[in-house]
mmCIF file with all atom_site columns, C-alpha atoms and ligand atoms in Angstrom:
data_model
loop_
_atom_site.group_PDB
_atom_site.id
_atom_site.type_symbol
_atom_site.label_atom_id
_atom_site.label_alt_id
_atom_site.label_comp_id
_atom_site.label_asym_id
_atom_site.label_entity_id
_atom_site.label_seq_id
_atom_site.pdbx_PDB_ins_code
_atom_site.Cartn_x
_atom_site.Cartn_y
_atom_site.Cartn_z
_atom_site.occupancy
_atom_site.B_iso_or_equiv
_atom_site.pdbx_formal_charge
_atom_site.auth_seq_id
_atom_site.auth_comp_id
_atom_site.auth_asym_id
_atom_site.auth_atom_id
_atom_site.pdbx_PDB_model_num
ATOM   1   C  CA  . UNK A 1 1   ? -4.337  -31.427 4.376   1.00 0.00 ? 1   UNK A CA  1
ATOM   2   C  CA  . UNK A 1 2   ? -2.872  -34.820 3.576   1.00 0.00 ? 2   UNK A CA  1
ATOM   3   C  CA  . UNK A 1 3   ? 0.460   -34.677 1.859   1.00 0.00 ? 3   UNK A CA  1
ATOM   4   C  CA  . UNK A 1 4   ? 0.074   -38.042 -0.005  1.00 0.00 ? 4   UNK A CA  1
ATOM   5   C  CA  . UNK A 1 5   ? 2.718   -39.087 -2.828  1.00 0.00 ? 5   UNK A CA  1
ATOM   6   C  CA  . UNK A 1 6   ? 0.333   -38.601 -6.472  1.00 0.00 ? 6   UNK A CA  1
ATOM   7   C  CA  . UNK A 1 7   ? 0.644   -42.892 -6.674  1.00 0.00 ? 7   UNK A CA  1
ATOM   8   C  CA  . UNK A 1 8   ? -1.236  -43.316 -3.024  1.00 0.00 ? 8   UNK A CA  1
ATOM   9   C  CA  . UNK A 1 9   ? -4.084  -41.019 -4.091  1.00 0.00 ? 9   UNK A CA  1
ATOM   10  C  CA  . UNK A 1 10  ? -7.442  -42.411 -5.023  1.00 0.00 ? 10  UNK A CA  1
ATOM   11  C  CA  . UNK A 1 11  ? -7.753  -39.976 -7.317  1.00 0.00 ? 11  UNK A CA  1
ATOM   12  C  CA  . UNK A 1 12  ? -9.212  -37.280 -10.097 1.00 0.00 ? 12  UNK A CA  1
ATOM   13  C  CA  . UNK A 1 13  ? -7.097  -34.631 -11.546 1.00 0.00 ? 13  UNK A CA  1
ATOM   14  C  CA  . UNK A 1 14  ? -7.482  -31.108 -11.838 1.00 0.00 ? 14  UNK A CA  1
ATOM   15  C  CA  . UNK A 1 15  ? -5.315  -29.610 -14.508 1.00 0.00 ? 15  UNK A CA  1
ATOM   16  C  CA  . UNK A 1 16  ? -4.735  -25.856 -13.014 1.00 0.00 ? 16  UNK A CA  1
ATOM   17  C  CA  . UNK A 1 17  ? -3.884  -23.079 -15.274 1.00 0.00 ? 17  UNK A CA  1
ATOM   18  C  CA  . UNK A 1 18  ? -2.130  -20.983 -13.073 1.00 0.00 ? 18  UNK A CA  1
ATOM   19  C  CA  . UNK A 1 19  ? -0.915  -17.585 -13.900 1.00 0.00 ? 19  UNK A CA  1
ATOM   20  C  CA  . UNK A 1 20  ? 2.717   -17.221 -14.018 1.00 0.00 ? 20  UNK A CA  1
ATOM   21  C  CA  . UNK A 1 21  ? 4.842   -13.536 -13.604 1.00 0.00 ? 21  UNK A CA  1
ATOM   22  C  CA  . UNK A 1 22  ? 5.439   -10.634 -11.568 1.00 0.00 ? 22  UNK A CA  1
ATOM   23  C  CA  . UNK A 1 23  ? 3.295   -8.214  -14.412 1.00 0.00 ? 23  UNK A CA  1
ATOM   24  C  CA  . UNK A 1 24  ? -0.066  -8.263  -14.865 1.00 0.00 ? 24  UNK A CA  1
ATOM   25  C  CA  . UNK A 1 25  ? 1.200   -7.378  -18.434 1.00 0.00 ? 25  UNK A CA  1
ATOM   26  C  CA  . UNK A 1 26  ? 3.634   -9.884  -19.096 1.00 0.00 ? 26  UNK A CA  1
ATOM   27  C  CA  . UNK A 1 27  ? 2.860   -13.322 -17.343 1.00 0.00 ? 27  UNK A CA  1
ATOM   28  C  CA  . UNK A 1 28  ? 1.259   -16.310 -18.933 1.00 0.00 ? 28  UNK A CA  1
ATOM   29  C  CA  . UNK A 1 29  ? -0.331  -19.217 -17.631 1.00 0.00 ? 29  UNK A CA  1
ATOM   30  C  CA  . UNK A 1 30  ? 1.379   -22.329 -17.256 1.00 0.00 ? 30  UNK A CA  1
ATOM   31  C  CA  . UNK A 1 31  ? -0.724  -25.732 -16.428 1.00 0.00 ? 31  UNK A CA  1
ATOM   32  C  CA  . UNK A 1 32  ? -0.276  -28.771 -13.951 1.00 0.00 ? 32  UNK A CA  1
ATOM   33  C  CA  . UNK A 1 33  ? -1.840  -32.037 -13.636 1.00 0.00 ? 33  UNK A CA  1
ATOM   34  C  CA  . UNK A 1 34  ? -2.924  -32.687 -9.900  1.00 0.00 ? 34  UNK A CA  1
ATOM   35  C  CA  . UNK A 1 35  ? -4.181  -35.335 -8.667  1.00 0.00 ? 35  UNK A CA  1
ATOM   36  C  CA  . UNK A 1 36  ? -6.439  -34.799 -5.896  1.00 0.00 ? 36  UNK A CA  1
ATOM   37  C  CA  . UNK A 1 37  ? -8.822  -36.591 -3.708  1.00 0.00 ? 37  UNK A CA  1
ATOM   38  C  CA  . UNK A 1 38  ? -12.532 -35.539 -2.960  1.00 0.00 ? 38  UNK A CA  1
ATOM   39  C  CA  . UNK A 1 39  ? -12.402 -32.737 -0.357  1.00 0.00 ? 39  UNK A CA  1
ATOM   40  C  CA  . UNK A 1 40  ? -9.044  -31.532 -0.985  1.00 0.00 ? 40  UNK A CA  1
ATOM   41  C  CA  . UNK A 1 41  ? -8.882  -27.414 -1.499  1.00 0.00 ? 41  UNK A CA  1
ATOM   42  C  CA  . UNK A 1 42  ? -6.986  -25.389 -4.361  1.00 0.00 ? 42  UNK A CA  1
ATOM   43  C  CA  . UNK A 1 43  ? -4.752  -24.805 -1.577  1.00 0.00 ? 43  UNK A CA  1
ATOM   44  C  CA  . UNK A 1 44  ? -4.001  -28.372 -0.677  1.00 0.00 ? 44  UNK A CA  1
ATOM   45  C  CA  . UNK A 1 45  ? -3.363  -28.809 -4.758  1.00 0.00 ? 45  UNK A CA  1
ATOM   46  C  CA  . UNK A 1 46  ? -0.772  -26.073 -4.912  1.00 0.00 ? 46  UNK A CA  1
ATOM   47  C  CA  . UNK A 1 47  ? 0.970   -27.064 -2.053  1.00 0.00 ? 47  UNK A CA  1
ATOM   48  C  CA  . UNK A 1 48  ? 1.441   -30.092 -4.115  1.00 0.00 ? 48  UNK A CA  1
ATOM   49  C  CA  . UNK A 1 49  ? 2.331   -28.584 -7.197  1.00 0.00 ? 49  UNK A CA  1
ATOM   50  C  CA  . UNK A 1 50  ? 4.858   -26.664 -4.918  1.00 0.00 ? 50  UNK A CA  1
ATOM   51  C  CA  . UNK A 1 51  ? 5.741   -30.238 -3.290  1.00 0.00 ? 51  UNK A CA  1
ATOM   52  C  CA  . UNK A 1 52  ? 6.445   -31.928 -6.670  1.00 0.00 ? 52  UNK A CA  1
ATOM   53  C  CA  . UNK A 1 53  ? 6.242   -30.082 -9.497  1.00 0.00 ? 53  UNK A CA  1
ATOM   54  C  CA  . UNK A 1 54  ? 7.297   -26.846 -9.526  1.00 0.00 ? 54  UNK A CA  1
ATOM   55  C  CA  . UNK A 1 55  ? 8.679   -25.628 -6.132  1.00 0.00 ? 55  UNK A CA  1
ATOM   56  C  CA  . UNK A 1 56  ? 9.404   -21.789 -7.291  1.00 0.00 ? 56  UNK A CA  1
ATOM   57  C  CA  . UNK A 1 57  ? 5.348   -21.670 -7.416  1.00 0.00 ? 57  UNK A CA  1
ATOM   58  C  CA  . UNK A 1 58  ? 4.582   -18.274 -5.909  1.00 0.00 ? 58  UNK A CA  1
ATOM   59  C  CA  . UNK A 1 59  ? 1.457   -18.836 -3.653  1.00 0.00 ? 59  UNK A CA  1
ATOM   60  C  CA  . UNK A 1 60  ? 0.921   -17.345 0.011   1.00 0.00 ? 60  UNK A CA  1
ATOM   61  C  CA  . UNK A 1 61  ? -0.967  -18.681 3.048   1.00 0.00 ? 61  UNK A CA  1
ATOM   62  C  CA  . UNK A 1 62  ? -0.758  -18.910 6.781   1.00 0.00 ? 62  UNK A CA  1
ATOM   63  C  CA  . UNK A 1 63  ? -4.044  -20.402 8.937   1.00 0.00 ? 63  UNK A CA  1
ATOM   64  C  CA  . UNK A 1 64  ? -4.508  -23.262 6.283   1.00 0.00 ? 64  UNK A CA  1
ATOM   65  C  CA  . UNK A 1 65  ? -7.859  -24.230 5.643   1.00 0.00 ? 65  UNK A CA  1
ATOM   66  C  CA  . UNK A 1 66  ? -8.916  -21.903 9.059   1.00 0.00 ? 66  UNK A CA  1
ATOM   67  C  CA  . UNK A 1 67  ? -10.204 -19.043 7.139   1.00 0.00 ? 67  UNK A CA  1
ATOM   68  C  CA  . UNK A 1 68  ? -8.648  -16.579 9.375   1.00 0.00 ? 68  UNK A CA  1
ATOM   69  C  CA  . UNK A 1 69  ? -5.359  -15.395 7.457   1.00 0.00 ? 69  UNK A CA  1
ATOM   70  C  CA  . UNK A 1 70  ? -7.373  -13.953 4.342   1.00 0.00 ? 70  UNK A CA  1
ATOM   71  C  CA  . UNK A 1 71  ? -3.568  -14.545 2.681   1.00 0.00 ? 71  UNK A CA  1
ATOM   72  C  CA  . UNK A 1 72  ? -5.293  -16.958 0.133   1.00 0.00 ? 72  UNK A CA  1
ATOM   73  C  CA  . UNK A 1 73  ? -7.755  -14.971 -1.742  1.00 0.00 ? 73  UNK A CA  1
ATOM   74  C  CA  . UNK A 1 74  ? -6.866  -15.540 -5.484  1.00 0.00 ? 74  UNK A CA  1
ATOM   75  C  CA  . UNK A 1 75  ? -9.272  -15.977 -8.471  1.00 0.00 ? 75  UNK A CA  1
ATOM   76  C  CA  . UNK A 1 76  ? -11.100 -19.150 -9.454  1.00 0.00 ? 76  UNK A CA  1
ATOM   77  C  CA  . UNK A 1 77  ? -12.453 -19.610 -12.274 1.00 0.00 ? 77  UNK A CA  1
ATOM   78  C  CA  . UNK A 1 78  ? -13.433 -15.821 -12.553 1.00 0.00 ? 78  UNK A CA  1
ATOM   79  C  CA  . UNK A 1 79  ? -14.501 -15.616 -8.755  1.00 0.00 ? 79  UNK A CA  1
ATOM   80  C  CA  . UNK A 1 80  ? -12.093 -14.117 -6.176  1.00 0.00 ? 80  UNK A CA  1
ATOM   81  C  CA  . UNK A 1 81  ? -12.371 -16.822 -3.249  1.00 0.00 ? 81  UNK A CA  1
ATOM   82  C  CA  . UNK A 1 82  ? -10.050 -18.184 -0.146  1.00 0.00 ? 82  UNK A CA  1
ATOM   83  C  CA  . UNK A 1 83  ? -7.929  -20.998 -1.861  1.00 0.00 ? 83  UNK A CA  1
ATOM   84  C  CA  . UNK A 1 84  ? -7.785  -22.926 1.149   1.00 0.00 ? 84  UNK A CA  1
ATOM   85  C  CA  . UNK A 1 85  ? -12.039 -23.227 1.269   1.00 0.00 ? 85  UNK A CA  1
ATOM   86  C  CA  . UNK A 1 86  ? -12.333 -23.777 -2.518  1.00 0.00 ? 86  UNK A CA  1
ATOM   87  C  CA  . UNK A 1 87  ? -12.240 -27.354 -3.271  1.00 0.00 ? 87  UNK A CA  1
ATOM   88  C  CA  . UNK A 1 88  ? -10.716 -28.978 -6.120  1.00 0.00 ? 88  UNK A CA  1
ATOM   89  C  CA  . UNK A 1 89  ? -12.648 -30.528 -9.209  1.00 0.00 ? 89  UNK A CA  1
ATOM   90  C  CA  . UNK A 1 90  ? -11.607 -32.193 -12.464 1.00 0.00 ? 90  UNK A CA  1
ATOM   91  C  CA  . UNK A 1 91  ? -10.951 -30.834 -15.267 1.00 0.00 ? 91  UNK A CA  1
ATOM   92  C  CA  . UNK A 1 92  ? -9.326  -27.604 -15.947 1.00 0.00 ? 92  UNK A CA  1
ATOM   93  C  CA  . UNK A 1 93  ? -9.769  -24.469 -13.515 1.00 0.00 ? 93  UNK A CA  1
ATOM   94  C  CA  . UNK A 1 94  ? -8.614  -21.233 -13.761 1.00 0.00 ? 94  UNK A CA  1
ATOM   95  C  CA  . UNK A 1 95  ? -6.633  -19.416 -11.455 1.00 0.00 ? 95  UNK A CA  1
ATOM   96  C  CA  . UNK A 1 96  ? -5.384  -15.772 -11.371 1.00 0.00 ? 96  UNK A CA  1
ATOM   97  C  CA  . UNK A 1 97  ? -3.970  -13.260 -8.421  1.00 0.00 ? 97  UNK A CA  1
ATOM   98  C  CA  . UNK A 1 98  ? -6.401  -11.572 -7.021  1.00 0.00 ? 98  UNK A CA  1
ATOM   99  C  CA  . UNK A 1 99  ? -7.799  -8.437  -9.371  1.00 0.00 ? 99  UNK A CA  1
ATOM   100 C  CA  . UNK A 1 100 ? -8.056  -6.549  -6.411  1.00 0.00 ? 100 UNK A CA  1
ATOM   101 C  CA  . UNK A 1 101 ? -4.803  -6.743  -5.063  1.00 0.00 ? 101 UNK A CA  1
ATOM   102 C  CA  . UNK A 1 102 ? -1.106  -5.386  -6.386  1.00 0.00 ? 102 UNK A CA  1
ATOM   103 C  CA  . UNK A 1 103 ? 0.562   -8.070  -7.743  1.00 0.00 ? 103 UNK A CA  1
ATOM   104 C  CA  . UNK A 1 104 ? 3.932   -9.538  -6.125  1.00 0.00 ? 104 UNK A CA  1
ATOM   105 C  CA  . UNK A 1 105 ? 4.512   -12.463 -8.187  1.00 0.00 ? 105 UNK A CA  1
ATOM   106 C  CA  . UNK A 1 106 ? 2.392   -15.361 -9.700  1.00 0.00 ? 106 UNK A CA  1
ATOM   107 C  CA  . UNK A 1 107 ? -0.747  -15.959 -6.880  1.00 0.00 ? 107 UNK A CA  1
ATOM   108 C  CA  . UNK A 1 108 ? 0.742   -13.771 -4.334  1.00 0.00 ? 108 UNK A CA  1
ATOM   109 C  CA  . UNK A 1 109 ? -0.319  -10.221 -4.093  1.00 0.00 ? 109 UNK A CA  1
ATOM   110 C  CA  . UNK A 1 110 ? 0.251   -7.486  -1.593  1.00 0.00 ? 110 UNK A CA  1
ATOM   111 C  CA  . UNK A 1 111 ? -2.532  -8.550  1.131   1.00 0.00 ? 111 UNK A CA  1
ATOM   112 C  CA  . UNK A 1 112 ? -0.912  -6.379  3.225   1.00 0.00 ? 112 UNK A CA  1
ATOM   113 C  CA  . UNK A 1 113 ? -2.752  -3.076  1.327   1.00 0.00 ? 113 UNK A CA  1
ATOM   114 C  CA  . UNK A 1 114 ? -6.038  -5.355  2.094   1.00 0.00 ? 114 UNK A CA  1
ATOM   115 C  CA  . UNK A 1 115 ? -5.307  -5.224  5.857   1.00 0.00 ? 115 UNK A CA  1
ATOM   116 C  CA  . UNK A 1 116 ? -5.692  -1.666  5.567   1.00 0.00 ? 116 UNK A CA  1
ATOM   117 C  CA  . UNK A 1 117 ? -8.781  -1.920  4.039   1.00 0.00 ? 117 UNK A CA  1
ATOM   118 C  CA  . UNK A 1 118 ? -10.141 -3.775  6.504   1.00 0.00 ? 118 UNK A CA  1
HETATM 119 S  S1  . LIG B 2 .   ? -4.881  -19.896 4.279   1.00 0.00 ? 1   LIG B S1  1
HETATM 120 FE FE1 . LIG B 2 .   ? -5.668  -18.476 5.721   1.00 0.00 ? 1   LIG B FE1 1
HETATM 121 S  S2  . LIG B 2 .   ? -7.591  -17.876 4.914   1.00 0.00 ? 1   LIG B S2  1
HETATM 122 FE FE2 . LIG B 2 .   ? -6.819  -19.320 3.486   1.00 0.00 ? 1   LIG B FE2 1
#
Protein backbone atom coordinates (compact mmCIF):
# COMPACT_ATOMS: atom_id res chain seq x y z
CA UNK A 1 0.00 0.00 0.00
CA UNK A 2 1.04 3.60 -0.52
CA UNK A 3 -0.23 5.95 2.10
CA UNK A 4 -0.31 9.07 -0.18
CA UNK A 5 -2.05 12.45 1.10
CA UNK A 6 -5.68 12.52 -1.35
CA UNK A 7 -3.80 15.93 -3.19
CA UNK A 8 -0.57 13.65 -4.38
CA UNK A 9 -2.85 11.00 -5.89
CA UNK A 10 -3.31 10.74 -9.61
CA UNK A 11 -6.50 9.82 -9.09
CA UNK A 12 -10.35 8.35 -9.52
CA UNK A 13 -12.68 8.12 -6.67
CA UNK A 14 -14.64 5.47 -5.35
CA UNK A 15 -17.49 6.66 -3.23
CA UNK A 16 -17.91 3.52 -0.66
CA UNK A 17 -21.13 2.93 1.03
CA UNK A 18 -20.03 1.28 3.93
CA UNK A 19 -22.26 -0.23 6.47
CA UNK A 20 -22.20 1.39 9.74
CA UNK A 21 -23.39 -0.43 13.42
CA UNK A 22 -22.93 -3.18 15.69
CA UNK A 23 -26.76 -4.76 14.53
CA UNK A 24 -27.44 -6.22 11.55
CA UNK A 25 -30.87 -4.63 12.44
CA UNK A 26 -30.04 -1.26 13.20
CA UNK A 27 -26.95 0.09 11.18
CA UNK A 28 -27.07 2.20 8.08
CA UNK A 29 -24.70 2.94 5.54
CA UNK A 30 -22.74 5.93 5.56
CA UNK A 31 -20.60 7.00 2.25
CA UNK A 32 -16.95 8.35 1.60
CA UNK A 33 -15.27 9.82 -1.27
CA UNK A 34 -11.78 8.07 -1.87
CA UNK A 35 -9.56 8.82 -4.02
CA UNK A 36 -7.59 6.04 -5.21
CA UNK A 37 -5.04 5.17 -7.75
CA UNK A 38 -5.22 2.18 -10.29
CA UNK A 39 -4.26 -0.99 -8.37
CA UNK A 40 -5.07 0.11 -5.02
CA UNK A 41 -7.46 -2.61 -2.97
CA UNK A 42 -10.75 -1.85 -0.86
CA UNK A 43 -8.39 -2.40 1.82
CA UNK A 44 -5.84 0.20 0.89
CA UNK A 45 -9.15 2.68 0.52
CA UNK A 46 -10.35 2.04 4.04
CA UNK A 47 -7.22 2.37 5.55
CA UNK A 48 -7.55 5.76 4.13
CA UNK A 49 -10.88 6.49 5.09
CA UNK A 50 -9.57 5.33 8.58
CA UNK A 51 -6.37 7.68 7.89
CA UNK A 52 -8.46 10.80 7.09
CA UNK A 53 -11.83 10.61 7.32
CA UNK A 54 -13.30 8.77 9.79
CA UNK A 55 -10.77 7.05 12.15
CA UNK A 56 -13.54 5.11 14.43
CA UNK A 57 -14.08 3.03 10.99
CA UNK A 58 -14.43 -0.54 12.24
CA UNK A 59 -12.47 -2.72 9.67
CA UNK A 60 -10.02 -5.74 10.57
CA UNK A 61 -6.89 -7.07 8.83
CA UNK A 62 -3.50 -8.48 9.55
CA UNK A 63 -1.20 -10.02 6.38
CA UNK A 64 -2.21 -6.95 4.14
CA UNK A 65 -2.62 -7.65 0.68
CA UNK A 66 -0.82 -11.43 1.49
CA UNK A 67 -3.97 -13.32 1.44
CA UNK A 68 -3.04 -15.36 4.36
CA UNK A 69 -4.98 -13.70 7.42
CA UNK A 70 -8.58 -14.38 5.85
CA UNK A 71 -9.41 -11.27 8.54
CA UNK A 72 -10.65 -9.22 5.45
CA UNK A 73 -13.46 -11.09 3.98
CA UNK A 74 -16.39 -8.53 3.82
CA UNK A 75 -19.02 -8.09 1.02
CA UNK A 76 -18.54 -6.23 -2.25
CA UNK A 77 -20.92 -5.31 -4.12
CA UNK A 78 -23.04 -8.47 -3.18
CA UNK A 79 -19.91 -10.87 -3.34
CA UNK A 80 -18.14 -11.91 -0.10
CA UNK A 81 -14.32 -11.38 -1.14
CA UNK A 82 -10.75 -10.60 0.73
CA UNK A 83 -10.73 -6.69 0.89
CA UNK A 84 -7.16 -6.55 0.60
CA UNK A 85 -7.30 -8.53 -3.17
CA UNK A 86 -10.38 -6.57 -4.35
CA UNK A 87 -9.34 -3.56 -6.13
CA UNK A 88 -10.93 -0.31 -6.10
CA UNK A 89 -13.08 1.24 -9.04
CA UNK A 90 -15.05 4.46 -9.52
CA UNK A 91 -18.09 5.05 -8.79
CA UNK A 92 -20.07 3.81 -5.95
CA UNK A 93 -19.46 0.18 -4.39
CA UNK A 94 -21.10 -1.50 -1.87
CA UNK A 95 -19.76 -2.88 1.10
CA UNK A 96 -21.30 -4.96 3.95
CA UNK A 97 -19.78 -7.42 6.89
CA UNK A 98 -19.57 -10.53 5.87
CA UNK A 99 -23.24 -12.48 5.78
CA UNK A 100 -21.57 -15.33 6.99
CA UNK A 101 -20.00 -14.15 9.92
CA UNK A 102 -21.47 -12.68 13.52
CA UNK A 103 -21.23 -9.25 13.41
CA UNK A 104 -18.82 -7.20 15.87
CA UNK A 105 -19.19 -3.82 14.60
CA UNK A 106 -19.33 -2.08 11.11
CA UNK A 107 -16.86 -4.50 8.62
CA UNK A 108 -15.53 -6.50 11.40
CA UNK A 109 -17.10 -9.76 12.25
CA UNK A 110 -16.15 -12.61 14.49
CA UNK A 111 -13.51 -14.46 12.06
CA UNK A 112 -12.56 -16.18 14.86
CA UNK A 113 -15.95 -18.69 14.56
CA UNK A 114 -14.50 -19.02 10.77
CA UNK A 115 -11.20 -20.44 12.11
CA UNK A 116 -13.17 -23.12 13.45
CA UNK A 117 -14.67 -23.81 10.42
CA UNK A 118 -11.75 -24.24 8.78
S1 LIG B 1 -5.59 -8.72 5.10
FE1 LIG B 1 -5.07 -10.81 5.36
S2 LIG B 1 -6.24 -11.86 3.86
FE2 LIG B 1 -6.74 -9.76 3.58
Amino acid sequence: MSVSKPADLKTKTARLRIWRGSSRETGSYQEFEVPFEEGDSVLDGLVRIRMTQDPGLAIRFSCFNANVCKECTMLIDGEVEYACIAKLRAGVMHLDPDPNLPLLRDLVTDSLSQKERW
